[in-house]
CSV table of C-alpha atoms in Angstrom, one decimal:
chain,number,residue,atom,x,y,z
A,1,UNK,CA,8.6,27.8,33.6
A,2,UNK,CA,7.2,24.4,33.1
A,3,UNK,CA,3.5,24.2,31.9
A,4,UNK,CA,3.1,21.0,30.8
A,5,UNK,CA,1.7,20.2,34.7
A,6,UNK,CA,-0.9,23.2,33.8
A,7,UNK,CA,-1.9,22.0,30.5
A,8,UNK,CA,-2.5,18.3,31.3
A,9,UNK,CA,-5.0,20.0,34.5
A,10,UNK,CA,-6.9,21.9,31.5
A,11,UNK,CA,-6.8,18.6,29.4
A,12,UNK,CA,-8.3,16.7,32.2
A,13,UNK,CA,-11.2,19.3,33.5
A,14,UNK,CA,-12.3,19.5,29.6
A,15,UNK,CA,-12.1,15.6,29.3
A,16,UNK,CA,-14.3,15.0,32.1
A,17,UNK,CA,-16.8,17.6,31.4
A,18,UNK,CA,-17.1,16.7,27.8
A,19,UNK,CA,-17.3,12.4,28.6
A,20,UNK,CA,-20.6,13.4,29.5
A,21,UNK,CA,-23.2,12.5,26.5
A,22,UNK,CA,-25.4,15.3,28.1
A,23,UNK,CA,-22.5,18.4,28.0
A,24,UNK,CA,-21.3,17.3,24.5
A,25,UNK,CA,-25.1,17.2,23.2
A,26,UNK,CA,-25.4,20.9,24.2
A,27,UNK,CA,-21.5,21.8,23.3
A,28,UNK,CA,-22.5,20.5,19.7
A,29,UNK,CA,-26.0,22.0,19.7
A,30,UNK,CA,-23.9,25.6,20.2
A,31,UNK,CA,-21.0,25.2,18.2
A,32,UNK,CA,-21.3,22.7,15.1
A,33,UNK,CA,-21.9,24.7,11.6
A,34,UNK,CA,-25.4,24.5,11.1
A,35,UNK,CA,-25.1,22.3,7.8
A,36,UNK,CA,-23.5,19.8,9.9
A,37,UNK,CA,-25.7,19.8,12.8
A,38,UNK,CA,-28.5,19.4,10.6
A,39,UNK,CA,-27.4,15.8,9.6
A,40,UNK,CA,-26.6,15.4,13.7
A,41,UNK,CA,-28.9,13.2,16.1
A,42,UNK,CA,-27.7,14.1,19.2
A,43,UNK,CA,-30.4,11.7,20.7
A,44,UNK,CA,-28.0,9.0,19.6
A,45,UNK,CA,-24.7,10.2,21.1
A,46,UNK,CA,-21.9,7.5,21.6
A,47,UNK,CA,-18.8,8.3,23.6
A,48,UNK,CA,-16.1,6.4,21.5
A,49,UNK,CA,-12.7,4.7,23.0
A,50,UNK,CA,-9.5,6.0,21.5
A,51,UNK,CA,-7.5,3.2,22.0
A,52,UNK,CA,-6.9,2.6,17.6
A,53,UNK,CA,-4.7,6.2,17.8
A,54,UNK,CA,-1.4,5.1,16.7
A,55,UNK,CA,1.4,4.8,18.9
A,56,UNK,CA,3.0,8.5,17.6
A,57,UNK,CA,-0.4,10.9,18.0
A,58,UNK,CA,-0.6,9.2,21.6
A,59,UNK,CA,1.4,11.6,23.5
A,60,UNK,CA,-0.3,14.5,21.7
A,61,UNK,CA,-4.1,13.7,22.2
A,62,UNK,CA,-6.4,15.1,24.6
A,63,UNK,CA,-9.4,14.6,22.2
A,64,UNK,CA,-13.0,13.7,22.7
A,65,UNK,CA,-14.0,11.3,20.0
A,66,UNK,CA,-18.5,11.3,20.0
A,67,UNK,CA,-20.5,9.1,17.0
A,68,UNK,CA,-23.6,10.0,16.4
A,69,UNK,CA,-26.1,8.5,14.2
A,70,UNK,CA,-27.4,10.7,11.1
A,71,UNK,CA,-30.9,12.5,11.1
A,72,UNK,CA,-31.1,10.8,7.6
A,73,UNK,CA,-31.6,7.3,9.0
A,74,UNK,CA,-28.3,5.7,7.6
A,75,UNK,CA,-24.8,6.0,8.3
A,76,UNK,CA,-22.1,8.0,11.1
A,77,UNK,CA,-20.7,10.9,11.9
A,78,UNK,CA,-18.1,11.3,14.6
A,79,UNK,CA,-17.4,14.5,16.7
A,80,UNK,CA,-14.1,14.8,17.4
A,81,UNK,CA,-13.4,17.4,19.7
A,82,UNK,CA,-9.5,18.6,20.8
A,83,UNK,CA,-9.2,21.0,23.2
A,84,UNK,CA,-5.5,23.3,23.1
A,85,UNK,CA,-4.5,25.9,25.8
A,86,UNK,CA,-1.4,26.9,23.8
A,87,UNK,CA,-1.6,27.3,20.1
A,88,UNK,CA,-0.2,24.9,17.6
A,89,UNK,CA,0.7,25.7,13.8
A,90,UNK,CA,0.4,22.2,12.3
A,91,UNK,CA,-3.3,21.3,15.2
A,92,UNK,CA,-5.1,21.0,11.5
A,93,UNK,CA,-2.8,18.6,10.3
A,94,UNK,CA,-2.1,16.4,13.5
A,95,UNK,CA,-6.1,16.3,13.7
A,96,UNK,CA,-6.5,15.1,10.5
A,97,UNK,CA,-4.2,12.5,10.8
A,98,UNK,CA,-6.6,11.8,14.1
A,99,UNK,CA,-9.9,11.9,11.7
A,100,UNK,CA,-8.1,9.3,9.4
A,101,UNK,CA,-7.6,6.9,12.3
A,102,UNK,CA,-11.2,7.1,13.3
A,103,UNK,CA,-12.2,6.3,9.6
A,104,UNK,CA,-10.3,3.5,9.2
A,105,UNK,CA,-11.1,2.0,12.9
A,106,UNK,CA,-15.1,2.6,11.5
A,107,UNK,CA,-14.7,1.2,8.3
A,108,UNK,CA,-13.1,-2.1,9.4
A,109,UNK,CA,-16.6,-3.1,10.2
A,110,UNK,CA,-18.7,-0.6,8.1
A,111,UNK,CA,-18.7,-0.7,4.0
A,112,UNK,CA,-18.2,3.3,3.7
A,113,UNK,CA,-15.9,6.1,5.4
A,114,UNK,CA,-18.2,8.1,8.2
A,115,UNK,CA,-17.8,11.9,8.2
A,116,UNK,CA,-15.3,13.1,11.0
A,117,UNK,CA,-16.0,16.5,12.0
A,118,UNK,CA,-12.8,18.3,13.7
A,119,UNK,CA,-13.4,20.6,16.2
A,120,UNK,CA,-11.2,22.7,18.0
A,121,UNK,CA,-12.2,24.3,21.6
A,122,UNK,CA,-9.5,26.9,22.5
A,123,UNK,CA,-9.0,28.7,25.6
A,124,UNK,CA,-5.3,29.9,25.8
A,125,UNK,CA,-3.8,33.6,26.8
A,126,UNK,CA,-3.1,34.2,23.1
A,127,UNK,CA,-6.3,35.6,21.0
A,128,UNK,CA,-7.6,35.4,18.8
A,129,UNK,CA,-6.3,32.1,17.4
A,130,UNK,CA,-3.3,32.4,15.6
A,131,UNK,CA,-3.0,30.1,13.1
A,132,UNK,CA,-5.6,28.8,9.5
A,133,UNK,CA,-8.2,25.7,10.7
A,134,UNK,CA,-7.8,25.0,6.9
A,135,UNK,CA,-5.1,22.2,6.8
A,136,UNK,CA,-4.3,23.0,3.4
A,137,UNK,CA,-2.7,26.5,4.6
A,138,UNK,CA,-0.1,24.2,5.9
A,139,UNK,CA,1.5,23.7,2.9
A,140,UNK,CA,3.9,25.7,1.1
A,141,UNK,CA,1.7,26.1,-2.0
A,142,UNK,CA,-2.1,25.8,-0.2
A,143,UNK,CA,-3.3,26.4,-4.2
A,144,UNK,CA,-1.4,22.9,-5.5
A,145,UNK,CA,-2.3,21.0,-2.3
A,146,UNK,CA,-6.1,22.2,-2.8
A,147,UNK,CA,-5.6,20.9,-6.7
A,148,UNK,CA,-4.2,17.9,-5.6
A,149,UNK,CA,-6.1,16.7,-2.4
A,150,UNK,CA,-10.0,18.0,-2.9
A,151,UNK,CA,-10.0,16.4,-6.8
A,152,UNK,CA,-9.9,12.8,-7.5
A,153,UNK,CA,-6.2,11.1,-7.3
A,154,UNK,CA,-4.1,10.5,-10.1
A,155,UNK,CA,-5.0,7.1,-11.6
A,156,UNK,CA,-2.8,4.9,-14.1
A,157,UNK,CA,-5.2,2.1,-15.4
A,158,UNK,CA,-2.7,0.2,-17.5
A,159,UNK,CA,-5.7,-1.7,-19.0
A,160,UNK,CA,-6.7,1.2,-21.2
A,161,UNK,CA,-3.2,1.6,-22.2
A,162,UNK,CA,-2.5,-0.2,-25.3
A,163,UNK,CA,0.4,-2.7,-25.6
A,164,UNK,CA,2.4,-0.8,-28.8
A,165,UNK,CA,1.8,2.6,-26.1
A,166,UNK,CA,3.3,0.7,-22.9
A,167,UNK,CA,6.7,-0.5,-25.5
A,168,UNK,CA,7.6,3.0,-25.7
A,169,UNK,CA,7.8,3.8,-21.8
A,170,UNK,CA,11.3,2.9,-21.4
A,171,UNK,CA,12.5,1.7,-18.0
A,172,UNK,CA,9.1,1.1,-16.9
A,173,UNK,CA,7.9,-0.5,-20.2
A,174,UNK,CA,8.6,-4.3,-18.7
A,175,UNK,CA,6.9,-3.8,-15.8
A,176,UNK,CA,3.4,-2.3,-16.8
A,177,UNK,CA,3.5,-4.9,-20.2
A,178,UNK,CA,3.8,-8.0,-17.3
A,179,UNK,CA,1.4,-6.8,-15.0
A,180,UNK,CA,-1.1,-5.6,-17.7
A,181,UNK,CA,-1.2,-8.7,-19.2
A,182,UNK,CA,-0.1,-11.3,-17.3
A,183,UNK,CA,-3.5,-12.1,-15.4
A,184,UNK,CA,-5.0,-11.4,-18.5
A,185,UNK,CA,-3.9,-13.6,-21.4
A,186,UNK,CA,-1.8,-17.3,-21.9
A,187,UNK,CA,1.5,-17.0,-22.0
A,188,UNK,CA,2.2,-18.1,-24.7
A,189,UNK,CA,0.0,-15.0,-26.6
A,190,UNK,CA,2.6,-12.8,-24.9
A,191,UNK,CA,5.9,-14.6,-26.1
A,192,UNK,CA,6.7,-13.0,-29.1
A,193,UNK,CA,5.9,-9.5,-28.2
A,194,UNK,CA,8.0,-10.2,-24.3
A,195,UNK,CA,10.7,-11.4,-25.7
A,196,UNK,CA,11.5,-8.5,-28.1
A,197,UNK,CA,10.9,-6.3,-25.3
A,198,UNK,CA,13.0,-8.0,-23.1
A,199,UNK,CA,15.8,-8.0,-26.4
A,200,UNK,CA,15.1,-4.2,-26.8
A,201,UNK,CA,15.2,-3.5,-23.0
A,202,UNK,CA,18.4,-5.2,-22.7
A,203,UNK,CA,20.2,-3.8,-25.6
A,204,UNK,CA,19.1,-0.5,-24.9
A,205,UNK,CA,20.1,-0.1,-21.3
A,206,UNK,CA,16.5,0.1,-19.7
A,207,UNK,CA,16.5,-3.0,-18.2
A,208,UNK,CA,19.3,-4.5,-15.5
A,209,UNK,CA,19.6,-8.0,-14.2
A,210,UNK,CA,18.4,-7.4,-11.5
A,211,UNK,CA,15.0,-6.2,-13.3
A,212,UNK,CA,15.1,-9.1,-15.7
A,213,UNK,CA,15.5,-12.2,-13.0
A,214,UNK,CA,12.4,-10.9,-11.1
A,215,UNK,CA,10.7,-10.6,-14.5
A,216,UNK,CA,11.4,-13.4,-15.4
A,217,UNK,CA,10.7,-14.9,-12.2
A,218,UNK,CA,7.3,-13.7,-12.1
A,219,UNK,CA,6.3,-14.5,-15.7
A,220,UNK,CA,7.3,-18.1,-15.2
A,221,UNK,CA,5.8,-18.4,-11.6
A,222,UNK,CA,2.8,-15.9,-11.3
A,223,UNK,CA,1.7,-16.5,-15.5
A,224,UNK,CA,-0.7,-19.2,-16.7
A,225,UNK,CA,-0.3,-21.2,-20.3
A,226,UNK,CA,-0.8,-24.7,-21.0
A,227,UNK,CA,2.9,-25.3,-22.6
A,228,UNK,CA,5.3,-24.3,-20.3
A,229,UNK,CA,8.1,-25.9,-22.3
A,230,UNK,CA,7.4,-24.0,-25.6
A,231,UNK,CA,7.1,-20.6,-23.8
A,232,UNK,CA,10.8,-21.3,-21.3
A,233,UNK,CA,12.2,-22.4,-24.5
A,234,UNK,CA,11.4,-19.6,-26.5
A,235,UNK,CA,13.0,-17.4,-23.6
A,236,UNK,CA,16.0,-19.6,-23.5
A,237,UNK,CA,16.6,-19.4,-27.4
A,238,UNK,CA,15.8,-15.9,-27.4
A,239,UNK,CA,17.8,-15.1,-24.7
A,240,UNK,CA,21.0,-17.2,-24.5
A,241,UNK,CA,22.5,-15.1,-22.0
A,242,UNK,CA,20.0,-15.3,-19.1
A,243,UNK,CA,19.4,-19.2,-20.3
A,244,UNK,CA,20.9,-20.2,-17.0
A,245,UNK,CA,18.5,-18.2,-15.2
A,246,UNK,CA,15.6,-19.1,-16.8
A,247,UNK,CA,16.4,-22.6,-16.7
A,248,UNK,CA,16.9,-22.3,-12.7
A,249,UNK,CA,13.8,-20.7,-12.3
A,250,UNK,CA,12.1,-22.9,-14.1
A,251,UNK,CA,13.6,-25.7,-12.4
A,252,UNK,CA,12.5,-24.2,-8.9
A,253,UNK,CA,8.6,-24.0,-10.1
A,254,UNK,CA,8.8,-27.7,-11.4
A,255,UNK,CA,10.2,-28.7,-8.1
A,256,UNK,CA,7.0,-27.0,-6.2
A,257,UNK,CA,4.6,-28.6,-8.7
A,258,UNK,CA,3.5,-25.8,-10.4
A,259,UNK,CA,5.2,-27.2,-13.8
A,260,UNK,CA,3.4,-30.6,-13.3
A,261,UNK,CA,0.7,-31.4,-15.1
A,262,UNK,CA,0.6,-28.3,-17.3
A,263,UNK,CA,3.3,-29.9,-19.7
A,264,UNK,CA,1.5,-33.2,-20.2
A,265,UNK,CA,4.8,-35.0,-20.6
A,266,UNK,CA,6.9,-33.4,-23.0
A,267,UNK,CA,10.7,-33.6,-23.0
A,268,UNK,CA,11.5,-31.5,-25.6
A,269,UNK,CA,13.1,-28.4,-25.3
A,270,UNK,CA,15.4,-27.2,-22.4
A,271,UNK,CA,15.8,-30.5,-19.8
A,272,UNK,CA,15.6,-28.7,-16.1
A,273,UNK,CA,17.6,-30.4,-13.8
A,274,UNK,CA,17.4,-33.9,-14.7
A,275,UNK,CA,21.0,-34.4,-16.3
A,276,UNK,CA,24.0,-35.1,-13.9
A,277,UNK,CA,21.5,-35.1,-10.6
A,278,UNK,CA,21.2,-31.2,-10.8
A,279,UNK,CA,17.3,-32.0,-9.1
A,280,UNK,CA,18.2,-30.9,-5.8
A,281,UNK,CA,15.2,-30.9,-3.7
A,282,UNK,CA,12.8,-28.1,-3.4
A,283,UNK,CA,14.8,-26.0,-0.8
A,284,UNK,CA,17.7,-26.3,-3.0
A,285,UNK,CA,16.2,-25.2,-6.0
A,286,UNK,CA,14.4,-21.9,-4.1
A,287,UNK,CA,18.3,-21.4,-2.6
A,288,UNK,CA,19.9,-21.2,-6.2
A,289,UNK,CA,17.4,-18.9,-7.3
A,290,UNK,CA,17.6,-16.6,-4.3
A,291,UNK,CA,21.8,-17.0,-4.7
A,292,UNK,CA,21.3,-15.2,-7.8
A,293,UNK,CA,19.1,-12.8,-7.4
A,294,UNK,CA,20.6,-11.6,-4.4
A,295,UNK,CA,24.0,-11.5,-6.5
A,296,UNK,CA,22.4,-9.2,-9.1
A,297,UNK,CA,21.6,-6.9,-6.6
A,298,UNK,CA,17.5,-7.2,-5.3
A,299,UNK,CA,17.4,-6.2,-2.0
A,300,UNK,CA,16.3,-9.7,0.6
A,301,UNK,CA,12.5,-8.4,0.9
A,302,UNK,CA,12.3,-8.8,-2.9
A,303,UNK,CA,14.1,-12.1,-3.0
A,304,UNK,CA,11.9,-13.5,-0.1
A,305,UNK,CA,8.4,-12.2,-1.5
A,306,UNK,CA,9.5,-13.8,-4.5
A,307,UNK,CA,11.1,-17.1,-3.9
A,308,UNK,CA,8.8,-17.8,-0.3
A,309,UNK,CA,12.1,-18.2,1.4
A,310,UNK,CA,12.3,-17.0,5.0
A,311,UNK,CA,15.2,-14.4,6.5
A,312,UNK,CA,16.5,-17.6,7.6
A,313,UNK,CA,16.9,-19.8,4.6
A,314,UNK,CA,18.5,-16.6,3.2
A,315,UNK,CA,20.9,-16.3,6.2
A,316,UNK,CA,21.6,-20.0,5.4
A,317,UNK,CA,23.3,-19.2,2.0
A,318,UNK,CA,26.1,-17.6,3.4
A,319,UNK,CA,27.6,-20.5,5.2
């Protein structure tokens, strides 16, 4: 037998009785915990629109959503209110998710998360409920979850790490030394100490191309010095067999300007595209880059964050 007629009839009588600020003020008086009544001014009771519910919880809610002012003068807390005829294992989870919507709609034009108090108003044939109102009993191991969720969140702040530390991480060594320190410091401070990682990396496995022409990429692009020609040549020298790769990247950012003016004129070094009209254009120069990087294997999101070329341009290279 179908019952999905049945339970949208019991959705809609409880939505209608409960839209009304004066029914909800004496459902909440009756059945919030008294700690978090006590914060509660019901005077102040806003019916809320929940029309920022993403596209998947949609079928699924027949929830009340109230705000309420707090007693202590500052600050928000919602009600939400789901009513269920027919018991659901995972309600604690799917009403989280609900809460979680409802902070972020609130703190898009607030500075702190509200409280959302869940409640749940049951009236189906089964009693008494059937299933834990603690979400974290919907987990395999409720103990871990609890560990995990009701402490702070793991938190890697490379910079406390020391440099000689982040050598020793192996595969992710290249990555944590760049970001640590590329905002941080010239370039040039980093050369030494870069380029016998990227040596070490290379030699010892821990580093492929593709990982080494979006590091290189990013050093030359995203890092700041005031002798761009010392710092690409040391790369070059150091690395003769990525020297084509450096010097096309490096030819790319001098094309969009970024070179310009930070090298005060000097020709020395490695000469980028000005022998046997290899200066081909902006565009061009992005397209070569992309060309490779796509050929050592970075997925196109990558290559287009990266380079600023579009799906299209990168559609382009193939014909």
């Amino acid at each position: 037998m179908d019952n999905s007629g049945t339970s949208h009839a019991h959705d809609a009588f409880f939505k209608i009785v409960m839209s009304q600020p004066e029914a909800a003020r004496d459902f909440l008086n009756l059945h919030l915990p008294p700690a978090l009544l006590a914060i509660c001014d019901l005077d102040t009771l806003q019916l809320e629109s929940t029309s920022f519910v993403d596209a998947d919880l949609k079928p699924y809610i027949s929830d009340i959503l109230w705000s309420v002012e707090t007693t202590r003068g500052s600050g928000y807390v919602y009600a939400l209110i789901e009513h269920q005829s027919k018991p659901e294992k995972y309600i604690t989870f799917r009403m989280l998710r609900y809460s979680v919507a409802a902070m972020q709609r609130h703190l898009d034009v607030h500075k702190t998360l509200p409280l959302v108090i869940p409640v749940l108003f049951y009236a189906g044939k089964r009693s008494p409920y059937p299933f834990s109102m603690n979400w974290l009993d919907a987990f395999e191991d409720p103990e871990m979850a609890a560990a995990l969720y009701c402490r702070d969140f793991p938190l890697v702040d490379i910079t406390r790490v020391p440099d000689d530390e982040i050598l020793r991480h192996r595969r992710v060594a290249l990555m944590e030394f760049l970001l640590k320190n590329i905002i941080r410091r010239d370039l040039m401070e980093l050369t030494d100490t870069l380029t016998d990682l990227l040596v070490s990396q290379l030699e010892s496995g821990y580093t492929t191309e593709k990982t080494l022409l979006a590091a290189i990429n990013y050093a030359v692009r995203d890092g700041d010095t005031d002798d761009y020609h010392r710092f690409i040549n040391t790369l070059a020298q150091r690395l003769p067999q990525q020297r084509e790769t450096i010097m096309t990247v490096a030819q790319r950012l001098r094309e969009e300007g970024r070179l310009e003016g930070r090298m005060e004129g000097r020709e020395e070094g490695i000469q980028i595209g000005e022998e046997k009209g290899l200066i081909k254009g902006k565009l061009e120069g992005k397209l070569e880059v992309a060309q490779q990087m796509l050929a050592s294997g970075m997925d196109r999101h990558s290559v287009m964050t990266l380079t600023g070329l579009s799906d299209d341009d990168l559609r382009n290279l193939r014909h």
